[in-house]
Amino acid sequence: MLFQIYGDTAGWQLLGWLLVFAGLVLANEVARRTPQGGIFCFLILPAGLTVYFISIYVGAAMGAEWALTNPTYTHMNSWFHYAKLYAATAGCIGFMMLKYKWGVGKTHWFKAFPFVIVAINILIAVGSDFESGIRGAMALAATGERWWLSSENVWLYGGWWNWVNGIAGILNILCMTGWWGIYSSKKRDDMLWPDMTVLYIIAYDLWNFEYTYNNLPTHAWYCGLALLLAPTFANALWNKGGWIQNRANTLALWCMFAQVFPLFQDASVFSTIPVLYADGVMDPTVRPTAADPTMQGVIAVLALAANVIVLAIIIKRAVQQKKNPYKNEIFTDTSDFRQAMARAE
């Protein structure tokens, strides 16, 4: 078992997961199908939220009680959440420019943008993983235990799994092939990256789930499982080749929701914690007395193995086809690639 789902709240936890999963699938459809939907979700909405966030921090600096007690200020104040929100949103805007051929979206060189923005997003998470590993080691030296309290008042348990998963994330960047193989779908509802096949998606999902499990443990039930499965589900069933666009859209939209309504995950009947907290609770005022990091280690090893295997397959294909796997597409003979290209202009 990965999460503590039992007792009186189990039904609420499962319902919460279904609501988040279904909500993200539907929100992605709104954002991807029309320019108006994308403009609202990734330009107008973020602009309004930026004003809201700035107002909170200005109010807090002035000592305003409403700002100091605002859940966004008390629960979502780390650098990571803001970096992830705006990096994901930038990706969504760039992907719209490519699929609708707006501005530089018409140029050949801008086709490398998806690789660049995805790599940046991965590196943000890798940096956070390494930070947790370092802080866990510092806590171990100082207290004899790996628990450390984040700026958002969550007890994290840093260890070798953070380093292993961080390496998996770096390898995952190298597993993105065919950087210039970016297309618009015939209906102009998707930006397609056909060379990003199911092999990459599995390696990414394992790495990213482990990242959330390590560093966002009280949110991983939602931002780990539901958020990762929503774009994977859509890619598998109706918009093959559009996974990276789906991923960016759902990530940005989820970050906006979580930043404004953090108590949904942190302090409600929907709250779900992993088995790491062997005491059965995560109370920021009480240092945990027990930990069960077994699954952190298992998933980290699986994530690293998956990315090593995918990278090995890429290298083998590149050698056999005598191609640079980053300048050229190398999965052209796969079903995933053919289905995606059948949708391309």
Coordinates of C-alpha atoms in Angstrom, one line a residue:
M1 CA 0.0 0.0 0.0
L2 CA 1.2 3.5 -0.9
F3 CA -1.3 5.6 1.0
Q4 CA -3.3 5.4 4.2
I5 CA -6.8 4.9 2.9
Y6 CA -9.0 3.3 5.5
G7 CA -11.4 4.1 8.3
D8 CA -14.3 6.6 8.2
T9 CA -12.6 8.9 5.6
A10 CA -11.7 6.3 3.0
G11 CA -14.8 6.9 1.0
W12 CA -14.2 10.6 1.0
Q13 CA -10.6 10.1 -0.1
L14 CA -11.6 7.9 -3.0
L15 CA -14.3 10.4 -4.0
G16 CA -11.8 13.2 -3.8
W17 CA -9.4 11.3 -6.1
L18 CA -12.2 10.7 -8.7
L19 CA -13.3 14.3 -8.6
V20 CA -9.8 15.6 -9.2
F21 CA -9.1 13.0 -11.9
A22 CA -12.4 13.7 -13.7
G23 CA -12.1 17.5 -13.2
L24 CA -8.6 17.6 -14.7
V25 CA -9.7 15.5 -17.7
L26 CA -12.6 17.9 -18.4
A27 CA -10.6 21.0 -17.7
N28 CA -8.0 19.9 -20.2
E29 CA -10.7 19.4 -22.8
V30 CA -11.9 23.0 -22.2
A31 CA -8.4 24.3 -22.5
R32 CA -7.3 22.3 -25.6
R33 CA -10.3 22.4 -27.9
T34 CA -10.5 26.2 -28.7
P35 CA -8.2 29.2 -28.7
Q36 CA -10.7 30.9 -26.4
G37 CA -10.5 28.1 -23.8
G38 CA -6.7 28.2 -23.9
I39 CA -6.5 32.0 -23.6
F40 CA -8.9 32.0 -20.6
C41 CA -7.1 29.1 -18.8
F42 CA -3.5 30.2 -19.4
L43 CA -3.5 34.0 -19.9
I44 CA -6.6 35.5 -18.2
L45 CA -6.8 33.2 -15.2
P46 CA -3.1 33.3 -14.4
A47 CA -3.0 37.1 -14.7
G48 CA -5.9 37.4 -12.2
L49 CA -4.2 34.9 -9.8
T50 CA -0.9 36.8 -10.0
V51 CA -2.7 40.0 -8.8
Y52 CA -4.2 37.9 -6.0
F53 CA -0.8 36.4 -5.0
I54 CA 0.9 39.7 -5.0
S55 CA -1.9 41.2 -2.9
I56 CA -1.5 38.5 -0.3
Y57 CA 2.3 39.0 0.1
V58 CA 1.9 42.8 0.1
G59 CA -0.7 42.4 2.8
A60 CA 1.4 40.0 4.8
A61 CA 4.4 42.4 4.6
M62 CA 2.1 45.1 6.1
G63 CA 1.0 42.8 8.8
A64 CA -2.6 42.4 7.6
E65 CA -4.3 39.6 9.5
W66 CA -6.3 38.4 6.4
A67 CA -3.1 37.9 4.5
L68 CA -1.1 36.3 7.3
T69 CA -3.8 33.7 7.8
N70 CA -4.6 33.2 4.2
P71 CA -4.2 29.5 3.3
T72 CA -2.2 30.3 0.2
Y73 CA 0.3 32.2 2.4
T74 CA 0.5 29.7 5.2
H75 CA 0.3 26.4 3.2
M76 CA 1.8 27.1 -0.3
N77 CA 4.7 29.5 0.2
S78 CA 7.7 27.5 -1.1
W79 CA 9.6 28.6 -4.1
F80 CA 8.8 25.3 -5.8
H81 CA 5.0 25.8 -6.1
Y82 CA 5.3 29.2 -7.7
A83 CA 8.1 28.1 -10.0
K84 CA 6.1 25.1 -11.1
L85 CA 2.9 27.1 -11.7
Y86 CA 4.5 29.7 -13.9
A87 CA 6.8 27.3 -15.7
A88 CA 3.9 25.0 -16.5
T89 CA 1.8 28.0 -17.6
A90 CA 4.6 29.2 -19.8
G91 CA 4.7 25.8 -21.4
C92 CA 0.9 25.9 -22.1
I93 CA 1.2 29.3 -23.8
G94 CA 4.2 28.2 -25.9
F95 CA 2.3 25.0 -27.0
M96 CA -0.7 27.2 -28.0
M97 CA 1.7 29.3 -30.1
L98 CA 2.9 26.2 -31.9
K99 CA -0.4 24.5 -32.5
Y100 CA -2.2 27.7 -33.6
K101 CA 1.0 29.1 -35.4
W102 CA 0.9 32.4 -33.5
G103 CA 4.0 34.6 -33.8
V104 CA 7.2 32.7 -33.4
G105 CA 5.1 29.5 -33.3
K106 CA 5.3 29.6 -37.1
T107 CA 9.1 29.3 -37.1
H108 CA 11.1 26.1 -37.2
W109 CA 13.5 27.0 -34.4
F110 CA 10.6 27.4 -31.9
K111 CA 9.8 23.7 -32.3
A112 CA 12.5 23.1 -29.8
F113 CA 10.5 25.0 -27.2
P114 CA 8.6 22.0 -25.8
F115 CA 11.9 20.2 -25.1
V116 CA 13.3 23.3 -23.4
I117 CA 10.3 24.0 -21.2
V118 CA 9.8 20.4 -20.2
A119 CA 13.5 20.1 -19.3
I120 CA 13.2 23.2 -17.2
N121 CA 10.2 21.8 -15.3
I122 CA 12.0 18.5 -14.7
L123 CA 15.1 20.4 -13.4
I124 CA 13.0 22.4 -11.0
A125 CA 11.8 19.1 -9.5
V126 CA 15.2 17.5 -9.6
G127 CA 16.6 20.5 -7.6
S128 CA 13.8 20.1 -5.1
D129 CA 14.6 16.4 -4.7
F130 CA 18.3 17.1 -4.2
E131 CA 17.4 19.8 -1.7
S132 CA 15.3 17.3 0.3
G133 CA 18.2 14.8 0.2
I134 CA 20.6 17.4 1.5
R135 CA 18.3 18.5 4.3
G136 CA 17.6 14.9 5.3
A137 CA 21.3 14.3 5.6
M138 CA 21.7 17.5 7.7
A139 CA 18.8 16.5 9.9
L140 CA 20.4 13.1 10.4
A141 CA 23.7 14.6 11.5
A142 CA 22.0 17.0 13.8
T143 CA 19.2 14.9 15.4
G144 CA 19.9 11.3 14.4
E145 CA 16.7 11.3 12.2
R146 CA 16.0 12.3 8.6
W147 CA 12.9 14.3 9.3
W148 CA 13.0 17.9 8.4
L149 CA 10.2 20.5 8.4
S150 CA 9.6 22.4 5.1
S151 CA 8.6 26.0 4.9
E152 CA 5.0 24.8 4.3
N153 CA 5.0 23.0 7.7
V154 CA 5.2 19.5 6.2
W155 CA 7.6 16.9 7.7
L156 CA 9.7 15.4 4.9
Y157 CA 12.0 12.4 5.1
G158 CA 15.1 13.0 3.0
G159 CA 17.3 10.1 2.0
W160 CA 19.1 8.3 -0.8
W161 CA 15.8 7.9 -2.6
N162 CA 15.9 11.6 -3.4
W163 CA 19.3 11.3 -5.0
V164 CA 18.3 8.2 -7.0
N165 CA 15.1 9.9 -8.2
G166 CA 16.9 13.1 -9.0
I167 CA 19.3 11.1 -11.3
A168 CA 16.3 9.5 -12.9
G169 CA 14.9 12.9 -13.6
I170 CA 18.1 14.0 -15.4
L171 CA 18.0 10.8 -17.5
N172 CA 14.4 11.5 -18.3
I173 CA 15.5 14.7 -20.0
L174 CA 17.8 12.7 -22.2
C175 CA 14.9 10.4 -23.1
M176 CA 13.1 13.1 -25.0
T177 CA 13.8 12.5 -28.7
G178 CA 12.9 14.2 -31.9
W179 CA 12.9 17.7 -30.6
W180 CA 12.0 19.3 -33.9
G181 CA 9.3 16.7 -34.6
I182 CA 6.4 19.0 -33.4
Y183 CA 3.1 19.2 -35.3
S184 CA -0.3 20.7 -35.2
S185 CA -3.3 18.3 -35.3
K186 CA -5.6 18.6 -38.3
K187 CA -8.4 20.1 -36.1
R188 CA -5.9 22.5 -34.4
D189 CA -6.9 21.2 -31.0
D190 CA -3.5 19.6 -30.1
M191 CA 0.2 20.2 -30.4
L192 CA 1.6 16.8 -31.2
W193 CA 5.0 15.3 -30.4
P194 CA 4.8 11.8 -32.0
D195 CA 8.2 10.6 -31.0
M196 CA 7.2 11.0 -27.3
T197 CA 5.7 7.4 -27.2
V198 CA 4.4 5.3 -24.3
L199 CA 7.9 4.3 -23.4
Y200 CA 8.7 7.9 -22.4
I201 CA 5.4 8.5 -20.7
I202 CA 5.9 5.5 -18.4
A203 CA 9.4 6.6 -17.5
Y204 CA 8.2 10.1 -16.9
D205 CA 5.2 9.1 -14.8
L206 CA 7.3 6.8 -12.6
W207 CA 9.9 9.5 -12.0
N208 CA 7.4 12.3 -11.4
F209 CA 5.2 10.2 -9.1
E210 CA 8.3 9.4 -7.0
Y211 CA 9.1 13.1 -6.9
T212 CA 5.7 14.0 -5.5
Y213 CA 5.8 11.0 -3.1
N214 CA 9.2 12.2 -1.8
N215 CA 8.6 15.9 -1.6
L216 CA 4.9 16.6 -1.7
P217 CA 3.8 13.5 0.4
T218 CA 0.6 15.1 1.8
H219 CA -0.5 16.0 -1.8
A220 CA 0.8 12.9 -3.7
W221 CA -2.5 11.1 -3.8
Y222 CA -3.8 13.9 -6.0
C223 CA -0.8 15.7 -7.6
G224 CA 1.0 12.3 -8.0
L225 CA -1.6 9.7 -9.0
A226 CA -4.7 11.7 -10.3
L227 CA -2.7 14.5 -12.0
L228 CA -0.3 12.1 -13.8
L229 CA -3.0 9.6 -14.9
A230 CA -5.3 12.3 -16.3
P231 CA -3.1 13.2 -19.3
T232 CA -2.0 9.6 -19.7
F233 CA -5.6 8.5 -19.9
A234 CA -6.5 11.1 -22.5
N235 CA -3.4 10.2 -24.6
A236 CA -4.2 6.6 -24.5
L237 CA -7.9 6.9 -25.6
W238 CA -8.5 9.9 -27.8
N239 CA -5.6 12.3 -28.5
K240 CA -2.6 10.2 -29.2
G241 CA 0.6 12.2 -29.5
G242 CA -0.8 15.1 -27.4
W243 CA 0.4 13.8 -24.1
I244 CA 2.9 16.6 -23.4
Q245 CA 0.3 19.2 -24.1
N246 CA -2.2 17.4 -21.9
R247 CA 0.4 17.1 -19.1
A248 CA 1.2 20.8 -19.2
N249 CA -2.4 21.9 -19.3
T250 CA -3.5 19.7 -16.4
L251 CA -0.3 20.6 -14.4
A252 CA -0.9 24.3 -14.7
L253 CA -4.6 24.1 -13.9
W254 CA -4.0 21.9 -10.9
C255 CA -1.2 24.2 -9.6
M256 CA -3.7 27.1 -9.8
F257 CA -6.4 25.2 -7.9
A258 CA -4.0 23.9 -5.3
Q259 CA -2.4 27.3 -4.7
V260 CA -5.8 28.9 -4.0
F261 CA -7.5 26.0 -2.2
P262 CA -4.6 24.2 -0.4
L263 CA -6.9 23.0 2.5
F264 CA -8.6 20.6 0.1
Q265 CA -5.5 18.4 0.4
D266 CA -4.1 19.6 3.7
A267 CA -7.1 19.8 6.1
S268 CA -10.3 18.2 5.0
V269 CA -12.0 14.8 4.7
F270 CA -10.2 14.4 1.4
S271 CA -6.7 14.7 2.9
T272 CA -4.6 11.6 2.3
I273 CA -1.1 10.8 3.6
P274 CA 1.3 8.1 2.5
V275 CA 2.5 5.2 4.5
L276 CA 5.7 7.1 5.2
Y277 CA 4.0 8.6 8.3
A278 CA 4.0 5.4 10.3
D279 CA 2.4 7.3 13.3
G280 CA -0.7 7.6 11.1
V281 CA -0.7 11.4 11.1
M282 CA 1.3 14.4 9.8
D283 CA 1.2 17.1 12.5
P284 CA 3.6 20.0 11.8
T285 CA 3.8 20.8 15.6
V286 CA 5.0 17.3 16.5
R287 CA 8.1 15.7 15.1
P288 CA 7.3 12.3 13.8
T289 CA 8.6 9.4 15.9
A290 CA 8.4 6.7 13.2
A291 CA 8.9 6.5 9.5
D292 CA 8.3 3.8 6.8
P293 CA 10.3 5.0 3.7
T294 CA 10.2 1.5 2.1
M295 CA 8.0 2.6 -0.8
Q296 CA 10.1 5.7 -1.3
G297 CA 13.1 3.5 -2.0
V298 CA 11.2 1.0 -4.1
I299 CA 9.7 3.5 -6.4
A300 CA 12.9 5.5 -6.8
V301 CA 14.7 2.3 -7.9
L302 CA 11.9 1.6 -10.4
A303 CA 12.0 5.1 -11.7
L304 CA 15.7 5.0 -12.3
A305 CA 15.5 1.5 -13.9
A306 CA 12.7 2.6 -16.2
N307 CA 14.7 5.7 -17.4
V308 CA 17.9 3.7 -17.8
I309 CA 16.0 1.1 -19.9
V310 CA 14.3 3.8 -22.1
L311 CA 17.6 5.6 -22.6
A312 CA 19.3 2.3 -23.6
I313 CA 16.5 1.7 -26.1
I314 CA 17.0 5.2 -27.6
I315 CA 20.7 4.7 -27.9
K316 CA 20.3 1.3 -29.6
R317 CA 17.7 2.7 -32.0
A318 CA 19.9 5.7 -32.8
V319 CA 22.9 3.5 -33.6
Q320 CA 20.8 1.1 -35.7
Q321 CA 19.2 3.9 -37.6
K322 CA 22.4 6.0 -37.8
K323 CA 20.4 9.1 -36.5
N324 CA 20.9 11.8 -33.9
P325 CA 17.9 11.0 -31.7
Y326 CA 17.4 14.6 -30.7
K327 CA 17.5 16.1 -34.2
N328 CA 15.6 13.2 -35.7
E329 CA 12.6 11.0 -34.9
I330 CA 13.5 7.4 -34.1
F331 CA 10.2 5.8 -33.1
T332 CA 8.7 6.2 -36.6
D333 CA 8.0 2.4 -36.9
T334 CA 5.9 2.2 -33.7
S335 CA 2.1 2.2 -33.4
D336 CA 2.2 5.3 -31.1
F337 CA 4.0 7.3 -33.7
R338 CA 1.8 6.2 -36.6
Q339 CA -1.4 7.0 -34.7
A340 CA -0.1 10.4 -33.8
M341 CA 1.0 11.2 -37.3
A342 CA -2.4 10.2 -38.7
R343 CA -3.8 13.1 -36.7
A344 CA -1.1 15.6 -37.9
E345 CA -1.6 18.3 -40.5

